[in-house]
Amino acid sequence: MESMMSTTSNAPPRLGNLLIRRGYVTVEQLEQALAYQKLRGQGKLLGEILVELDFCSEDHVIECLATEYGVPHARLEARLYDPKVVDLLPREYIEKHGIFPLFKIRGVLSVALSELSNLFLIEEIKTQTGLQVQIVAASTKDIRRMISQLPDSRVFVIDDIIEDNNETEVTLIEDAIEDIGDVEEIAGQSPVIRLVNYVVYNAVKEGASDIHIEPAERCMRVRYRIDGKLHKSLEVPIHLLNAVSSRIKIMAGLDISERRLPQDGRVNVMLDSRKIDLRVSTFPGNRGEKTVIRVLDTKKVTLVLKNLGFAEDILTRLSSNVHAPNGIVLVTGPTGSGKSTTLYAALNEIATMENNICTVEDPIEYHLPLINQFQVQERVGLTFSVALRTLLRQDPDVIMVGEIRDEETGRTAIQAALTGHLVLSTLHTNNALSAVTRLVNMGVEPYLIGAALNMVLAQRLVRRICPKCSESYEPDRNLRRALDRMGFEVDSFRRGVGCRACRNTGYSGRIGVHELLTISDELRDAIVNGASLAEMRKIAQHNNSLIGMQLDGYRKVKEGITTVEEVIHATGDIVY
């Protein structure tokens, strides 16, 4: 993207005019992008900002740049290149410069570029090949995709890895731990790199949220967490474990000599033309180190509230509260229940040039335009509470705190809400009302909670029925009667029978089920007076300020989105 956008540096206004004439952006969008570039662009170029703000696509920018430079523009496809021509340039050179040789006709080599103004690169290609060069404009996304599809780019054979890493070589890591050079050499051997690359690539392709690399009794086992459940991916000989662990540590910048203490790190990789963020955690066990990698794939994440599976009544109340001028909005649930995604989507909905939105996070999971994001650094004393106090001097309109973990952070967040700011944050509680008692247990006074709290959203994730193998069925009579007694009338029940697309699980993807609590005046008085959880629930149900998670779950069962079993697992058992 950056190389593609560098071509705009000599004539941004002409690029803008071309985009407007072709209807790709409006005058207002161009003016907003130019204002953003001036105020917060941080050296970014116009085309990059237009794409970042989602005003137009990278292909639109490249198309207009091709017109500006008088070169052809192409959307790259597999049939557009000659495999023999690709070999005219080294693979490393192609990847380094982000180019792609397409075909050769009468001594003229056509090469796809995104950096059209780089005359030095064009001359270098002529020198390398000894041919005349015809430039074809293409997006960096298309070029990277074409490179990734070249033969053997991510293909490996397990037998080759075992053959190239015999037991005596890998045992060297255990026998000579102090010799860091030996460890790095073995961990950097090509078969080990290919194995790690395959594990990560396959996890992204399968839509996994986590990768578990763990020692078993006689093998190293790799499992993927897909749609909330762990699935075995592959098993390789146990003597590869230390080399694989060391390779991952090198990628994450961790200490490969330290095998007695847990370590945490992160890796950014490019895969299929997009950035994948990997969070690495290692933990020593009795058979060796277990490594867990959290996969944060921006392509999978939908940061639009209306696309996150909210029921209409819940979405209406949630949207109203995130547009409030002040107060606290809390999202609660266990780890991995989608709290951060909901908050990011809420921030996206209210992000404008007129708002100063600031976040304090640990870690920053996704980078958002028009939002100032700050990373907690506890090693140097920049905790949530310290960062939050500092942000209050940065003239914020909206503040997002990644998590309220202690009394000081909770108290500071409430003071911010009481002084005219909208504060969004998360808590780890089982339901919406428990957020009140959790804050009280932290040491925050009930009268502060009652005055500042606007809304609490509790959520879980349930698996969606696979659309390719979905079928209707008749459930057990007792189950239907139990649902009828609870007031949940379901006309038709659906389930997935299992197919290749869903790995024979019957489920594909996940959706949220939600419980929403809005704080009415009567409920505020109850919180201030120290009411019990049961009393608060009774008040909330009486004045219709609580929409239950079980209700939302069974509405999704009725719509054929998920199954009764998934809702029971997420919200609790049915009383027969």
Coordinates of C-alpha atoms in Angstrom, one line a residue:
M1 CA 0.0 0.0 0.0
E2 CA 2.7 2.5 1.0
S3 CA 4.7 1.9 -2.3
M4 CA 1.5 2.3 -4.3
M5 CA 0.7 5.5 -2.5
S6 CA 4.2 7.0 -2.9
T7 CA 3.3 7.9 -6.5
T8 CA 0.8 10.5 -5.3
S9 CA 3.5 12.6 -3.7
N10 CA 4.2 14.7 -6.8
A11 CA 0.6 15.6 -7.7
P12 CA -2.1 14.9 -5.1
P13 CA -4.6 17.4 -6.5
R14 CA -4.5 15.8 -9.9
L15 CA -5.2 12.4 -8.4
G16 CA -8.1 13.9 -6.4
N17 CA -9.6 15.5 -9.5
L18 CA -9.3 12.2 -11.5
L19 CA -11.1 10.3 -8.7
I20 CA -13.8 12.9 -8.5
R21 CA -14.3 12.9 -12.3
R22 CA -14.7 9.1 -12.4
G23 CA -17.2 9.2 -9.5
Y24 CA -14.9 7.3 -7.1
V25 CA -14.9 10.0 -4.4
T26 CA -17.0 13.1 -3.8
V27 CA -15.7 16.6 -3.3
E28 CA -16.7 16.4 0.3
Q29 CA -14.7 13.2 0.8
L30 CA -11.7 14.7 -0.9
E31 CA -11.8 17.8 1.3
Q32 CA -12.2 15.6 4.4
A33 CA -9.2 13.5 3.4
L34 CA -7.1 16.6 2.8
A35 CA -8.1 18.0 6.2
Y36 CA -7.2 14.7 7.8
Q37 CA -3.9 14.7 6.0
K38 CA -3.1 18.2 7.3
L39 CA -4.2 17.6 10.9
R40 CA -3.4 13.9 11.6
G41 CA -1.9 12.5 8.5
Q42 CA 1.5 12.0 10.1
G43 CA 3.2 12.1 6.7
K44 CA 0.7 9.9 4.9
L45 CA -0.1 10.5 1.3
L46 CA -3.5 11.4 -0.2
G47 CA -4.2 8.1 -1.9
E48 CA -3.3 6.2 1.3
I49 CA -5.6 8.3 3.4
L50 CA -8.5 8.0 0.9
V51 CA -8.2 4.2 1.1
E52 CA -7.7 4.2 4.9
L53 CA -10.9 6.2 5.3
D54 CA -12.7 3.8 3.0
F55 CA -13.7 6.6 0.6
C56 CA -12.4 4.6 -2.4
S57 CA -10.6 1.3 -3.1
E58 CA -6.9 0.8 -3.8
D59 CA -7.9 -0.3 -7.3
H60 CA -9.6 3.0 -8.0
V61 CA -6.4 4.9 -6.9
I62 CA -4.2 2.7 -9.1
E63 CA -6.5 3.1 -12.1
C64 CA -6.3 6.9 -11.8
L65 CA -2.5 6.8 -11.3
A66 CA -2.2 4.7 -14.5
T67 CA -4.1 7.4 -16.4
E68 CA -1.8 10.1 -14.9
Y69 CA 1.3 8.2 -15.9
G70 CA 0.0 7.0 -19.3
V71 CA 0.5 3.2 -18.6
P72 CA -2.0 0.3 -18.9
H73 CA -3.9 -0.8 -15.8
A74 CA -4.8 -4.4 -15.1
R75 CA -6.6 -6.5 -12.5
L76 CA -4.2 -9.4 -12.2
E77 CA -5.4 -13.0 -12.6
A78 CA -3.6 -16.3 -12.9
R79 CA -4.3 -16.5 -16.7
L80 CA -2.6 -13.1 -17.2
Y81 CA 1.0 -14.3 -16.8
D82 CA 3.5 -16.7 -18.3
P83 CA 5.0 -19.0 -15.6
K84 CA 8.3 -19.2 -17.6
V85 CA 8.6 -15.4 -17.6
V86 CA 8.4 -15.2 -13.8
D87 CA 11.7 -17.1 -13.7
L88 CA 13.5 -14.2 -15.4
L89 CA 13.8 -12.5 -12.0
P90 CA 14.8 -14.1 -8.7
R91 CA 11.9 -14.9 -6.4
E92 CA 13.5 -12.8 -3.6
Y93 CA 13.8 -9.8 -5.9
I94 CA 10.2 -10.0 -6.9
E95 CA 9.0 -10.2 -3.3
K96 CA 11.4 -7.5 -2.0
H97 CA 10.3 -4.9 -4.6
G98 CA 6.6 -5.9 -4.9
I99 CA 6.6 -6.5 -8.7
F100 CA 5.3 -9.3 -10.9
P101 CA 6.6 -10.3 -14.4
L102 CA 3.6 -11.0 -16.6
F103 CA 4.7 -11.9 -20.1
K104 CA 7.3 -11.3 -22.8
I105 CA 6.4 -10.3 -26.4
R106 CA 9.1 -9.5 -29.0
G107 CA 11.8 -8.7 -26.5
V108 CA 9.5 -6.5 -24.3
L109 CA 8.9 -7.7 -20.8
S110 CA 5.6 -6.5 -19.2
V111 CA 5.9 -6.1 -15.5
A112 CA 3.1 -5.2 -13.0
L113 CA 4.1 -2.4 -10.6
S114 CA 2.3 -0.3 -8.0
E115 CA 5.2 2.2 -7.6
L116 CA 4.9 3.8 -11.0
S117 CA 7.3 6.7 -10.3
N118 CA 10.2 4.5 -9.3
L119 CA 12.4 5.0 -12.4
F120 CA 15.4 3.5 -10.7
L121 CA 13.5 0.2 -10.2
I122 CA 12.4 0.2 -13.8
E123 CA 16.0 0.7 -15.0
E124 CA 17.2 -2.0 -12.6
I125 CA 14.7 -4.5 -14.1
K126 CA 16.0 -3.7 -17.6
T127 CA 19.6 -4.4 -16.4
Q128 CA 18.6 -7.6 -14.6
T129 CA 16.7 -9.1 -17.6
G130 CA 18.4 -7.4 -20.6
L131 CA 15.0 -6.6 -22.0
Q132 CA 12.9 -3.6 -22.7
V133 CA 10.3 -3.1 -20.0
Q134 CA 6.6 -2.2 -20.4
I135 CA 5.0 -1.1 -17.1
V136 CA 1.5 -2.3 -16.1
A137 CA -0.2 -0.6 -13.1
A138 CA -1.6 -3.0 -10.6
S139 CA -2.5 -2.8 -6.9
T140 CA -0.2 -4.1 -4.2
K141 CA -3.0 -6.4 -3.1
D142 CA -3.1 -8.1 -6.5
I143 CA 0.6 -8.3 -6.8
R144 CA 1.1 -9.9 -3.4
R145 CA -1.7 -12.3 -4.2
M146 CA 0.0 -13.3 -7.4
I147 CA 3.3 -13.8 -5.7
S148 CA 1.6 -15.9 -3.0
Q149 CA 0.2 -18.2 -5.7
L150 CA 3.5 -19.0 -7.3
P151 CA 4.5 -22.7 -7.1
D152 CA 6.0 -23.9 -3.8
S153 CA 5.4 -20.5 -2.1
R154 CA 3.8 -22.2 0.9
V155 CA 4.0 -25.9 0.1
F156 CA 6.0 -28.3 2.1
V157 CA 6.2 -32.0 2.7
I158 CA 6.2 -33.3 6.3
D159 CA 8.6 -36.1 5.3
D160 CA 11.1 -33.6 4.1
I161 CA 11.1 -31.7 7.4
I162 CA 11.6 -34.9 9.4
E163 CA 14.4 -36.0 7.1
D164 CA 16.2 -32.6 7.2
N165 CA 15.9 -32.3 11.0
N166 CA 17.2 -35.6 12.4
E167 CA 17.0 -36.2 16.1
T168 CA 20.7 -35.5 16.8
E169 CA 20.5 -32.1 15.3
V170 CA 17.5 -31.0 17.2
T171 CA 18.6 -32.6 20.4
L172 CA 21.5 -30.1 20.3
I173 CA 19.0 -27.4 21.5
E174 CA 18.5 -29.3 24.7
D175 CA 22.1 -30.4 25.2
A176 CA 23.7 -27.0 24.5
I177 CA 21.1 -24.5 25.6
E178 CA 23.8 -22.0 26.5
D179 CA 25.1 -21.9 22.9
I180 CA 22.6 -19.4 21.5
G181 CA 24.2 -19.5 18.1
D182 CA 23.5 -23.2 17.7
V183 CA 19.8 -22.7 18.7
E184 CA 19.3 -19.8 16.3
E185 CA 21.0 -21.8 13.5
I186 CA 18.7 -24.8 13.9
A187 CA 15.6 -22.7 14.4
G188 CA 16.4 -20.8 11.3
Q189 CA 16.8 -23.9 9.1
S190 CA 14.5 -23.8 6.0
P191 CA 12.3 -26.8 6.9
V192 CA 11.6 -25.5 10.3
I193 CA 10.7 -22.1 8.9
R194 CA 8.4 -23.8 6.3
L195 CA 6.7 -25.8 9.1
V196 CA 6.0 -22.7 11.2
N197 CA 4.8 -20.8 8.1
Y198 CA 2.5 -23.6 7.1
V199 CA 1.0 -23.8 10.6
V200 CA 0.3 -20.1 10.6
Y201 CA -0.9 -20.0 7.0
N202 CA -3.2 -23.0 7.5
A203 CA -4.6 -21.5 10.7
V204 CA -5.6 -18.3 8.9
K205 CA -7.0 -20.2 6.0
E206 CA -9.2 -22.3 8.4
G207 CA -10.3 -19.2 10.2
A208 CA -8.7 -20.2 13.5
S209 CA -8.6 -17.7 16.4
D210 CA -5.8 -19.6 18.3
I211 CA -3.0 -22.0 17.5
H212 CA -1.9 -24.5 20.2
I213 CA 1.6 -26.0 19.7
E214 CA 2.1 -28.5 22.5
P215 CA 4.2 -31.5 23.5
A216 CA 2.4 -34.8 23.8
E217 CA 3.9 -38.0 24.9
R218 CA 5.5 -39.0 21.6
C219 CA 4.7 -36.1 19.3
M220 CA 4.4 -32.4 18.9
R221 CA 0.7 -31.7 18.4
V222 CA -0.8 -28.7 16.7
R223 CA -4.4 -27.8 17.3
Y224 CA -6.6 -24.9 16.0
R225 CA -9.4 -23.2 17.9
I226 CA -12.1 -22.7 15.3
D227 CA -15.5 -21.3 16.2
G228 CA -14.6 -21.6 19.8
K229 CA -13.7 -25.4 19.7
L230 CA -10.2 -27.0 19.4
H231 CA -9.5 -29.2 16.4
K232 CA -6.4 -31.3 15.8
S233 CA -4.5 -30.1 12.8
L234 CA -1.3 -32.3 12.6
E235 CA 1.2 -34.2 14.7
V236 CA 4.9 -34.4 14.0
P237 CA 7.8 -36.1 15.9
I238 CA 8.5 -34.7 19.4
H239 CA 12.1 -33.9 18.6
L240 CA 10.9 -31.0 16.4
L241 CA 9.3 -29.2 19.3
N242 CA 12.3 -27.2 20.5
A243 CA 13.3 -26.1 17.0
V244 CA 9.7 -24.9 16.3
S245 CA 9.5 -23.1 19.7
S246 CA 12.8 -21.4 19.1
R247 CA 11.7 -20.3 15.6
I248 CA 8.5 -18.7 17.0
K249 CA 10.5 -17.0 19.8
I250 CA 12.9 -15.6 17.2
M251 CA 10.0 -14.2 15.2
A252 CA 8.4 -12.7 18.3
G253 CA 11.7 -11.2 19.7
L254 CA 11.7 -13.4 22.8
D255 CA 14.6 -14.9 24.7
I256 CA 15.3 -18.4 23.1
S257 CA 17.7 -19.3 26.0
E258 CA 14.9 -18.9 28.6
R259 CA 12.9 -22.2 28.9
R260 CA 12.0 -22.0 32.6
L261 CA 9.7 -18.9 32.6
P262 CA 6.7 -17.9 30.6
Q263 CA 7.2 -15.3 27.9
D264 CA 4.9 -13.1 25.8
G265 CA 5.5 -11.4 22.4
R266 CA 3.9 -10.4 19.2
V267 CA 4.6 -10.9 15.4
N268 CA 3.2 -9.0 12.4
V269 CA 3.2 -11.0 9.2
M270 CA 1.9 -10.3 5.7
L271 CA -0.3 -13.1 4.4
D272 CA -2.4 -13.0 1.2
S273 CA -1.9 -9.2 0.9
R274 CA -3.1 -8.4 4.4
K275 CA -1.5 -7.9 7.8
I276 CA -2.0 -10.6 10.4
D277 CA -1.2 -9.9 14.0
L278 CA 0.1 -12.8 16.0
R279 CA 0.2 -12.7 19.9
V280 CA 2.6 -15.4 21.2
S281 CA 2.6 -16.9 24.7
T282 CA 5.0 -19.6 25.8
F283 CA 4.7 -21.7 29.0
P284 CA 7.1 -24.4 30.2
G285 CA 5.5 -27.8 31.1
N286 CA 6.7 -31.2 32.2
R287 CA 7.2 -32.4 28.6
G288 CA 8.5 -29.1 27.1
E289 CA 7.2 -25.7 26.2
K290 CA 3.6 -25.1 25.1
T291 CA 3.1 -22.2 22.7
V292 CA -0.2 -20.6 22.1
I293 CA -0.6 -18.0 19.2
R294 CA -3.6 -15.7 19.1
V295 CA -4.4 -14.9 15.5
L296 CA -5.8 -11.4 14.9
D297 CA -7.0 -11.3 11.3
T298 CA -8.5 -8.0 10.3
K299 CA -10.2 -9.5 7.3
K300 CA -12.4 -11.6 9.6
V301 CA -13.4 -8.8 11.8
T302 CA -16.6 -6.8 11.1
L303 CA -16.4 -3.4 12.8
V304 CA -19.9 -2.3 12.0
L305 CA -22.5 -2.6 14.8
K306 CA -25.4 -3.6 12.6
N307 CA -23.4 -6.5 11.1
L308 CA -22.5 -8.1 14.5
G309 CA -25.8 -10.0 15.0
F310 CA -27.6 -7.6 17.3
A311 CA -31.4 -7.9 17.6
E312 CA -33.2 -4.8 16.5
D313 CA -34.3 -3.7 20.0
I314 CA -30.8 -4.3 21.5
L315 CA -29.1 -2.5 18.6
T316 CA -31.4 0.5 19.0
R317 CA -30.7 0.9 22.7
L318 CA -26.9 0.3 22.2
S319 CA -26.6 2.8 19.4
S320 CA -28.5 5.4 21.4
N321 CA -26.1 5.0 24.4
V322 CA -22.9 5.1 22.4
H323 CA -24.1 8.5 20.9
A324 CA -24.8 9.8 24.5
P325 CA -22.7 12.9 25.4
N326 CA -21.5 11.4 28.7
G327 CA -21.7 8.5 31.0
I328 CA -20.2 5.0 31.1
V329 CA -21.1 2.1 28.7
L330 CA -19.7 -1.3 29.8
V331 CA -19.4 -4.5 27.7
T332 CA -18.9 -7.6 29.8
G333 CA -18.2 -11.3 29.2
P334 CA -15.5 -13.9 29.4
T335 CA -12.2 -13.8 27.4
G336 CA -12.9 -14.4 23.7
S337 CA -16.5 -13.3 23.7
G338 CA -16.1 -10.5 21.3
K339 CA -16.1 -7.5 23.8
S340 CA -13.3 -5.7 22.0
T341 CA -14.9 -6.1 18.6
T342 CA -18.1 -4.6 19.9
L343 CA -16.3 -1.6 21.4
Y344 CA -14.3 -1.1 18.2
A345 CA -17.5 -1.2 16.1
A346 CA -19.1 1.3 18.6
L347 CA -16.2 3.7 18.2
N348 CA -16.3 3.3 14.4
E349 CA -20.0 4.4 14.5
I350 CA -19.3 7.7 16.3
A351 CA -15.8 8.5 14.8
T352 CA -15.9 11.8 13.0
M353 CA -13.6 14.7 12.4
E354 CA -15.5 16.7 15.1
N355 CA -14.8 14.1 17.8
N356 CA -11.6 13.6 19.7
I357 CA -11.7 9.8 20.5
C358 CA -8.9 8.3 22.5
T359 CA -8.3 4.8 23.6
V360 CA -6.1 3.1 26.2
E361 CA -5.5 -0.5 25.3
D362 CA -3.4 -3.5 26.3
P363 CA -2.8 -4.6 23.6
I364 CA -4.0 -2.5 20.6
E365 CA -5.8 -5.2 18.6
Y366 CA -6.9 -3.2 15.5
H367 CA -5.9 0.2 14.2
L368 CA -8.8 2.5 13.5
P369 CA -8.8 5.7 11.4
L370 CA -9.8 9.0 13.1
I371 CA -9.1 7.5 16.5
N372 CA -6.1 8.1 18.8
Q373 CA -5.0 4.8 20.3
F374 CA -2.4 4.4 23.1
Q375 CA -0.7 1.3 24.4
V376 CA -0.4 0.5 28.1
Q377 CA 3.3 0.0 29.1
E378 CA 3.2 -1.4 32.6
R379 CA 7.0 -1.9 32.7
V380 CA 7.6 1.8 32.7
G381 CA 4.6 2.7 34.9
L382 CA 2.1 3.6 32.2
T383 CA -0.9 1.6 33.6
F384 CA -4.5 2.0 32.6
S385 CA -5.2 4.4 35.5
V386 CA -2.1 6.6 34.7
A387 CA -2.9 6.7 31.0
L388 CA -6.5 7.5 31.7
R389 CA -5.6 10.4 34.0
T390 CA -3.2 11.7 31.3
L391 CA -5.8 11.4 28.5
L392 CA -8.2 13.6 30.5
R393 CA -5.7 16.4 29.8
Q394 CA -5.8 15.7 26.1
D395 CA -9.2 17.3 25.6
P396 CA -11.1 14.0 24.7
D397 CA -14.7 13.7 23.8
V398 CA -14.9 9.9 24.0
I399 CA -12.5 7.6 25.9
M400 CA -12.3 3.9 25.5
V401 CA -10.5 2.0 28.3
G402 CA -9.5 -1.6 27.3
E403 CA -10.5 -3.0 30.7
I404 CA -11.3 -1.8 34.2
R405 CA -9.1 -4.0 36.3
D406 CA -8.8 -2.2 39.6
E407 CA -10.4 0.4 41.9
E408 CA -8.2 3.3 40.7
T409 CA -9.1 2.7 37.0
G410 CA -12.8 2.3 37.8
R411 CA -12.8 5.4 39.9
T412 CA -11.0 7.5 37.3
A413 CA -13.3 6.3 34.5
I414 CA -16.4 7.2 36.6
Q415 CA -14.9 10.7 37.3
A416 CA -14.3 11.2 33.6
A417 CA -17.9 10.2 32.9
L418 CA -19.2 12.6 35.5
T419 CA -17.2 15.5 34.1
G420 CA -18.8 15.3 30.6
H421 CA -17.0 12.5 28.8
L422 CA -18.4 9.3 27.2
V423 CA -16.4 6.4 28.5
L424 CA -16.5 2.9 27.0
S425 CA -14.9 -0.1 28.7
T426 CA -15.0 -3.8 29.5
L427 CA -15.4 -6.0 32.6
H428 CA -15.1 -9.7 33.2
T429 CA -18.6 -10.6 34.6
N430 CA -21.1 -13.4 33.9
N431 CA -24.1 -11.1 33.2
A432 CA -25.0 -7.4 32.9
L433 CA -26.2 -6.8 36.4
S434 CA -23.0 -8.3 37.9
A435 CA -21.1 -5.4 36.5
V436 CA -22.5 -3.2 39.3
T437 CA -21.5 -5.6 42.1
R438 CA -18.1 -6.1 40.5
L439 CA -17.4 -2.3 40.6
V440 CA -18.7 -2.2 44.2
N441 CA -16.3 -5.1 45.1
M442 CA -13.4 -3.2 43.6
G443 CA -14.1 -0.4 46.0
V444 CA -16.0 2.1 43.9
E445 CA -18.8 3.8 45.9
P446 CA -22.3 2.9 44.8
Y447 CA -23.4 6.5 44.5
L448 CA -20.7 7.1 41.9
I449 CA -21.8 4.0 39.9
G450 CA -25.4 5.0 40.0
A451 CA -24.6 8.5 38.8
A452 CA -22.3 7.6 35.9
L453 CA -23.4 4.2 34.6
N454 CA -25.6 4.4 31.4
M455 CA -25.7 0.9 30.0
V456 CA -24.2 -2.6 30.4
L457 CA -24.0 -5.1 27.5
A458 CA -23.2 -8.7 28.4
Q459 CA -22.4 -11.1 25.5
R460 CA -21.3 -14.6 24.5
L461 CA -20.5 -16.2 21.2
V462 CA -22.5 -19.1 19.8
R463 CA -21.8 -21.1 16.7
R464 CA -23.9 -20.6 13.6
I465 CA -25.5 -23.5 11.8
C466 CA -23.6 -24.4 8.7
P467 CA -25.7 -23.0 5.8
K468 CA -24.5 -25.8 3.4
C469 CA -25.8 -28.7 5.5
S470 CA -28.6 -27.1 7.5
E471 CA -31.7 -29.2 7.8
S472 CA -34.9 -29.1 9.9
Y473 CA -35.6 -31.7 12.6
E474 CA -38.0 -32.6 15.3
P475 CA -36.5 -32.2 18.8
D476 CA -37.3 -34.2 21.9
R477 CA -40.8 -33.6 23.3
N478 CA -39.5 -32.6 26.7
L479 CA -37.3 -30.0 25.1
R480 CA -40.2 -28.4 23.2
R481 CA -42.4 -28.4 26.3
A482 CA -39.7 -26.8 28.4
L483 CA -39.2 -24.1 25.8
D484 CA -43.0 -23.5 25.7
R485 CA -43.2 -23.2 29.5
M486 CA -40.4 -20.6 29.3
G487 CA -42.3 -18.6 26.7
F488 CA -40.1 -19.4 23.8
E489 CA -42.2 -20.7 20.9
V490 CA -40.1 -22.3 18.2
D491 CA -42.0 -23.4 15.1
S492 CA -39.2 -25.2 13.3
F493 CA -35.8 -26.4 14.7
R494 CA -32.7 -26.5 12.5
R495 CA -29.3 -28.1 12.8
G496 CA -26.3 -28.9 10.6
V497 CA -25.7 -32.5 9.7
G498 CA -22.0 -32.0 9.0
C499 CA -20.2 -31.6 5.7
R500 CA -16.7 -30.9 4.3
A501 CA -17.2 -27.1 4.5
C502 CA -17.8 -27.2 8.2
R503 CA -15.4 -30.0 9.0
N504 CA -18.4 -32.3 9.8
T505 CA -19.3 -30.2 12.9
G506 CA -22.6 -28.8 11.6
Y507 CA -21.4 -25.3 12.5
S508 CA -19.7 -22.5 10.5
G509 CA -18.8 -19.2 12.1
R510 CA -20.1 -17.6 15.2
I511 CA -22.6 -14.9 16.2
G512 CA -23.2 -13.0 19.5
V513 CA -26.0 -13.5 22.0
H514 CA -26.5 -10.5 24.2
E515 CA -28.0 -9.2 27.4
L516 CA -28.6 -5.5 27.6
L517 CA -29.2 -3.5 30.7
T518 CA -30.1 0.2 30.5
I519 CA -30.0 2.1 33.8
S520 CA -33.4 3.6 34.6
D521 CA -33.9 6.2 37.4
E522 CA -35.5 3.6 39.6
L523 CA -32.5 1.3 39.1
R524 CA -30.1 4.2 39.8
D525 CA -31.7 4.7 43.2
A526 CA -31.5 1.0 43.9
I527 CA -27.7 1.0 43.1
V528 CA -27.1 4.0 45.3
N529 CA -29.0 2.3 48.2
G530 CA -27.0 -0.9 47.9
A531 CA -29.7 -3.2 46.6
S532 CA -28.9 -6.9 46.1
L533 CA -28.5 -8.5 42.7
A534 CA -31.9 -10.1 43.0
E535 CA -33.6 -6.8 43.9
M536 CA -31.9 -5.0 41.0
R537 CA -32.9 -7.8 38.6
K538 CA -36.5 -7.5 39.7
I539 CA -36.6 -3.8 39.2
A540 CA -34.9 -4.0 35.8
Q541 CA -37.4 -6.6 34.6
H542 CA -40.4 -4.7 36.0
N543 CA -39.5 -1.4 34.1
N544 CA -38.4 -3.3 30.9
S545 CA -34.8 -2.1 31.1
L546 CA -33.3 -5.6 30.8
I547 CA -33.3 -7.7 27.7
G548 CA -32.1 -11.2 28.8
M549 CA -29.4 -13.2 27.0
Q550 CA -31.5 -16.4 27.0
L551 CA -34.3 -14.5 25.2
D552 CA -31.9 -13.2 22.6
G553 CA -30.4 -16.7 22.2
Y554 CA -33.8 -18.4 21.6
R555 CA -34.8 -15.7 19.1
K556 CA -31.8 -16.8 17.1
V557 CA -32.9 -20.4 17.4
K558 CA -36.3 -19.4 16.1
E559 CA -34.6 -17.7 13.1
G560 CA -32.6 -20.8 12.3
I561 CA -29.3 -19.1 13.0
T562 CA -28.1 -21.4 15.9
T563 CA -29.2 -24.5 17.8
V564 CA -30.8 -24.9 21.3
E565 CA -27.6 -26.8 22.4
E566 CA -25.4 -23.7 21.7
V567 CA -27.7 -21.4 23.5
I568 CA -27.9 -23.7 26.5
H569 CA -24.1 -23.9 26.5
A570 CA -23.8 -20.1 26.5
T571 CA -26.6 -19.0 28.8
G572 CA -27.4 -22.0 31.1
D573 CA -29.5 -25.1 31.3
I574 CA -33.2 -25.4 30.6
V575 CA -35.4 -26.4 33.5
Y576 CA -37.5 -29.4 32.3

